[in-house]
mmCIF file of C-alpha atoms in Angstrom:
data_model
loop_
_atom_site.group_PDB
_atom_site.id
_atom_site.type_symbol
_atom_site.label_atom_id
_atom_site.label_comp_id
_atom_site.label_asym_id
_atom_site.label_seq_id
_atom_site.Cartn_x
_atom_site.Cartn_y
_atom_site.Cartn_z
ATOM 1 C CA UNK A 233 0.000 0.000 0.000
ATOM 2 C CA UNK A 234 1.370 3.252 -0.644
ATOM 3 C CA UNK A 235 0.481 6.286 1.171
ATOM 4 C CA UNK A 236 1.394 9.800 0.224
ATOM 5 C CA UNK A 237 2.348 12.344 3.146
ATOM 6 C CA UNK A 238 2.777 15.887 3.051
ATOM 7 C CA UNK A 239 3.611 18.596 5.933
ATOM 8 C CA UNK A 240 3.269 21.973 7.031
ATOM 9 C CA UNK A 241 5.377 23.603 9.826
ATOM 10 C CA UNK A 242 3.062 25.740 12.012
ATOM 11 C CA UNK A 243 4.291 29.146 13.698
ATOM 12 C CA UNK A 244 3.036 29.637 17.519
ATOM 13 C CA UNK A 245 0.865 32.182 16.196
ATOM 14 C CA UNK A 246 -3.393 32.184 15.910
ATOM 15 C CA UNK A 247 -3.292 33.405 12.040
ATOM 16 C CA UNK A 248 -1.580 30.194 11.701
ATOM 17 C CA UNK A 249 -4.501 28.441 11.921
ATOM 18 C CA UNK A 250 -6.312 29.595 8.428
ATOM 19 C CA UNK A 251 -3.072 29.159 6.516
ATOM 20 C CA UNK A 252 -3.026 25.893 7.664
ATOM 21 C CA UNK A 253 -6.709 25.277 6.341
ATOM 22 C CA UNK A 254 -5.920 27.289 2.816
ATOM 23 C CA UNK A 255 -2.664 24.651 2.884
ATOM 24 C CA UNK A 256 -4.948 21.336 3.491
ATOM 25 C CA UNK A 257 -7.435 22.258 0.905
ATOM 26 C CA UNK A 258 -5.120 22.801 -1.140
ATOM 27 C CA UNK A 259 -3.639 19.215 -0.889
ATOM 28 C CA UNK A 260 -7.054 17.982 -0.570
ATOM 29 C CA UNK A 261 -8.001 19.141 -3.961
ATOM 30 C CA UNK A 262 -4.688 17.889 -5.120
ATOM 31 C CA UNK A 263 -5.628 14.265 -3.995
ATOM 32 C CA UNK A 264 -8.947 13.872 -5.598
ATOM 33 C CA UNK A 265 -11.093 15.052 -2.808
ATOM 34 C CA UNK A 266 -12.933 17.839 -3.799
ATOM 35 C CA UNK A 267 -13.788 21.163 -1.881
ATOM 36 C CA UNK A 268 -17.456 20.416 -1.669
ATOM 37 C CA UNK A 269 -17.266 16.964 -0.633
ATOM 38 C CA UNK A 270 -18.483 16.561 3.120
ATOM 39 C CA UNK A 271 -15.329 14.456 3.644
ATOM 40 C CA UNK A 272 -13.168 17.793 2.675
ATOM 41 C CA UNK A 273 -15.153 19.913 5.136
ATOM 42 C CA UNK A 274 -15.185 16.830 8.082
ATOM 43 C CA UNK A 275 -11.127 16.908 7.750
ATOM 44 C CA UNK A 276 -10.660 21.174 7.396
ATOM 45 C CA UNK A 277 -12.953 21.366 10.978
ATOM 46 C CA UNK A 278 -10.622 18.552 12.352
ATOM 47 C CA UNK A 279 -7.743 20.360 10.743
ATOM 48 C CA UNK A 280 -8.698 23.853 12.575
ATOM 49 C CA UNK A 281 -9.512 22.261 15.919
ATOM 50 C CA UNK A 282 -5.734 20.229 16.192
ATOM 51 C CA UNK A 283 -4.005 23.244 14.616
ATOM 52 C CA UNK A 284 -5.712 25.721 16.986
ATOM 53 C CA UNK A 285 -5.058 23.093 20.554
ATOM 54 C CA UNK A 286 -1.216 22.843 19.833
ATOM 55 C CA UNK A 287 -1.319 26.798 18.705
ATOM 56 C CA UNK A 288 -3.152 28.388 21.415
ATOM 57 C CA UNK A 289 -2.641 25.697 24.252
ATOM 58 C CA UNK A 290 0.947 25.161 23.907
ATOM 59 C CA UNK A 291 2.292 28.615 22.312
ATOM 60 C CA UNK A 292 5.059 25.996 20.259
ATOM 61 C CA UNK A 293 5.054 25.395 16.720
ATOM 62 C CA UNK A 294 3.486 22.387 15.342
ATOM 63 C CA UNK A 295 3.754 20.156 12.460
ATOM 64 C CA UNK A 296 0.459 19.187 10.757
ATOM 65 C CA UNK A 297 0.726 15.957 8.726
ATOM 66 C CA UNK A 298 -1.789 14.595 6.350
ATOM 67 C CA UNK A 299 -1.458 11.030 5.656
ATOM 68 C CA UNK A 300 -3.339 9.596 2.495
ATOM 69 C CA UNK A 301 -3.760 5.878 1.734
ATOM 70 C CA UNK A 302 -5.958 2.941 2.496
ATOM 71 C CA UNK A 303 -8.888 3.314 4.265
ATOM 72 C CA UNK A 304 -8.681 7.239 4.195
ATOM 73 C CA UNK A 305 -6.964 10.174 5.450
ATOM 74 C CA UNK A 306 -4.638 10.297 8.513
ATOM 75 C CA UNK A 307 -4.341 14.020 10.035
ATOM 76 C CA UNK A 308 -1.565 14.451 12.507
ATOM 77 C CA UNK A 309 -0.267 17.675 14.619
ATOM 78 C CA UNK A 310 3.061 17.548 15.969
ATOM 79 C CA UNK A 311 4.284 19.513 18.627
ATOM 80 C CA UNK A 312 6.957 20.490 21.602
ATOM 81 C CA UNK A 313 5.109 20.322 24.358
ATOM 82 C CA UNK A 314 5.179 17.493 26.794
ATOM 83 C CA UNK A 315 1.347 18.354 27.837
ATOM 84 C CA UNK A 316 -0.798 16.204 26.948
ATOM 85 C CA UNK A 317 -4.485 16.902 25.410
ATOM 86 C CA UNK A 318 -7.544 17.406 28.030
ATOM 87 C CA UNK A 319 -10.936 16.783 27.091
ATOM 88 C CA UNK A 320 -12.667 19.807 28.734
ATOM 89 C CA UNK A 321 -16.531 20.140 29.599
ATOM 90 C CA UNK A 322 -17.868 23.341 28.027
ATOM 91 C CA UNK A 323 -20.658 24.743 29.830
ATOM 92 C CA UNK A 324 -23.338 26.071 27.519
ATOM 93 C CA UNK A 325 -22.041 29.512 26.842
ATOM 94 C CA UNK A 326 -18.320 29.140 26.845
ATOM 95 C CA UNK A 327 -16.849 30.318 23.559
ATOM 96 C CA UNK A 328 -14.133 27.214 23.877
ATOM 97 C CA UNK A 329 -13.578 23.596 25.015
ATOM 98 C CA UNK A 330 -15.370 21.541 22.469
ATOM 99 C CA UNK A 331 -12.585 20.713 20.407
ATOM 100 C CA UNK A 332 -11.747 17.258 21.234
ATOM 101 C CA UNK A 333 -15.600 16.208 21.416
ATOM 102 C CA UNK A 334 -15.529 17.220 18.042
ATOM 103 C CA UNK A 335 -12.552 15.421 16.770
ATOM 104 C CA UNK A 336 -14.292 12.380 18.817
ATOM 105 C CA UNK A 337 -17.408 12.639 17.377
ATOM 106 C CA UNK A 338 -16.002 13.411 13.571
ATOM 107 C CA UNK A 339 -12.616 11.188 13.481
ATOM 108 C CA UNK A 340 -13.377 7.174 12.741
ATOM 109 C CA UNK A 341 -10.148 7.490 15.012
ATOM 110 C CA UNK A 342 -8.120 9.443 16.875
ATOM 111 C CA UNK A 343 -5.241 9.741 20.164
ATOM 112 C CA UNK A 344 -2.146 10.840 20.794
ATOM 113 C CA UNK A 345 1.138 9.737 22.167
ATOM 114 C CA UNK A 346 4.496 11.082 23.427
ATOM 115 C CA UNK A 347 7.065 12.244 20.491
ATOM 116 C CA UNK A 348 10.416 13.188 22.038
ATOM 117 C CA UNK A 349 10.028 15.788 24.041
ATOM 118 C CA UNK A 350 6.596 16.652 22.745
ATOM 119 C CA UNK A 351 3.591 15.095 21.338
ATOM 120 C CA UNK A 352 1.763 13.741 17.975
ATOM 121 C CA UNK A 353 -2.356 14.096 18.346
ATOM 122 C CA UNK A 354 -3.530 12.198 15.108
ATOM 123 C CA UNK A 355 -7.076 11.434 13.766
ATOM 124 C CA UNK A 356 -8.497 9.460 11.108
ATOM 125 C CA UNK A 357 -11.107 9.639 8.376
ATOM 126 C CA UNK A 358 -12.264 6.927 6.639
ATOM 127 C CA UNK A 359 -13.309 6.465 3.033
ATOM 128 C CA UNK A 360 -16.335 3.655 2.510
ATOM 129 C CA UNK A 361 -16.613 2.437 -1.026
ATOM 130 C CA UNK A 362 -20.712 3.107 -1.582
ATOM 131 C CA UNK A 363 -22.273 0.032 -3.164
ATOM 132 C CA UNK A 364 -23.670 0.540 -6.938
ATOM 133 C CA UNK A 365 -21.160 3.329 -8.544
ATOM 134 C CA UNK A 366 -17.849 2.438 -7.178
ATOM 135 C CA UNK A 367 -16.995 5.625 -6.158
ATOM 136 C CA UNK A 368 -15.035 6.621 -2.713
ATOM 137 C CA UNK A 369 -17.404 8.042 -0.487
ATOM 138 C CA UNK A 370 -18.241 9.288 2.727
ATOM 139 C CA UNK A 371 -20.758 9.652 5.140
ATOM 140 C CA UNK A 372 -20.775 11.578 8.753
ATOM 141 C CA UNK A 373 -21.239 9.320 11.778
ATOM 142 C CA UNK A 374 -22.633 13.195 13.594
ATOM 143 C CA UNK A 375 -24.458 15.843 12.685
ATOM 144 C CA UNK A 376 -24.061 18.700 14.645
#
């Protein structure tokens, strides 16, 4: 199986978040996944939310990674910090802290481990083969 990876270094800096996005659709597009599929827009939201933990919670540059292969996409953010991720319960107005429920409830799978000094969070979309045409597809598990 071959799998095709590219990277982006991150600065420690908010605005680094929508060049990363402009940067992933970019390589989306260049893989075959187009801009309007739902799969494109499932993997820019999961895209923002890693790129915007290791920005804002760590203040270190990151590396995002985007994996692609068999069964999907692989979406990994790299960093120098040694803390790891913490799943936070957002109260009903607060403006933050639903990140990781969202990579949970859009990722077919995600974690993180220990990478040197700092750590990897990864996540993983899956592309299902729909019945009939063929065609790679995909579906979202939630609707938010």
């Amino acid at each position: 199986m071959q799998v095709l990876q590219v990277q982006l270094e991150v600065g420690p800096d908010p605005a680094e978040v929508g060049r990363a996005r402009r940067w992933a659709r970019s390589r989306l597009a260049g893989s075959g996944i187009g801009d309007d599929e739902p799969l494109a827009e499932t993997l820019i939201l999961l895209i923002s939310e890693l790129v915007t933990n290791a920005v804002v919670h760590t203040g270190c540059p990151a590396v995002l990674r985007m994996l692609f292969g068999e069964p999907g996409v692989r979406v990994e953010v790299a960093d120098t910090s040694s803390r790891g991720p913490a799943r936070r319960q957002a109260a009903g107005d607060d403006t933050g802290g639903r990140g990781l429920e969202l990579v949970d409830g859009l990722a077919d799978r995600w974690g993180w481990q220990r990478e040197g000094a700092g750590k990897r969070i990864w996540c993983e979309v899956d592309r299902a083969e729909k019945p009939g045409n063929g065609r790679a597809t995909w579906e979202p598990r939630v609707y938010l």
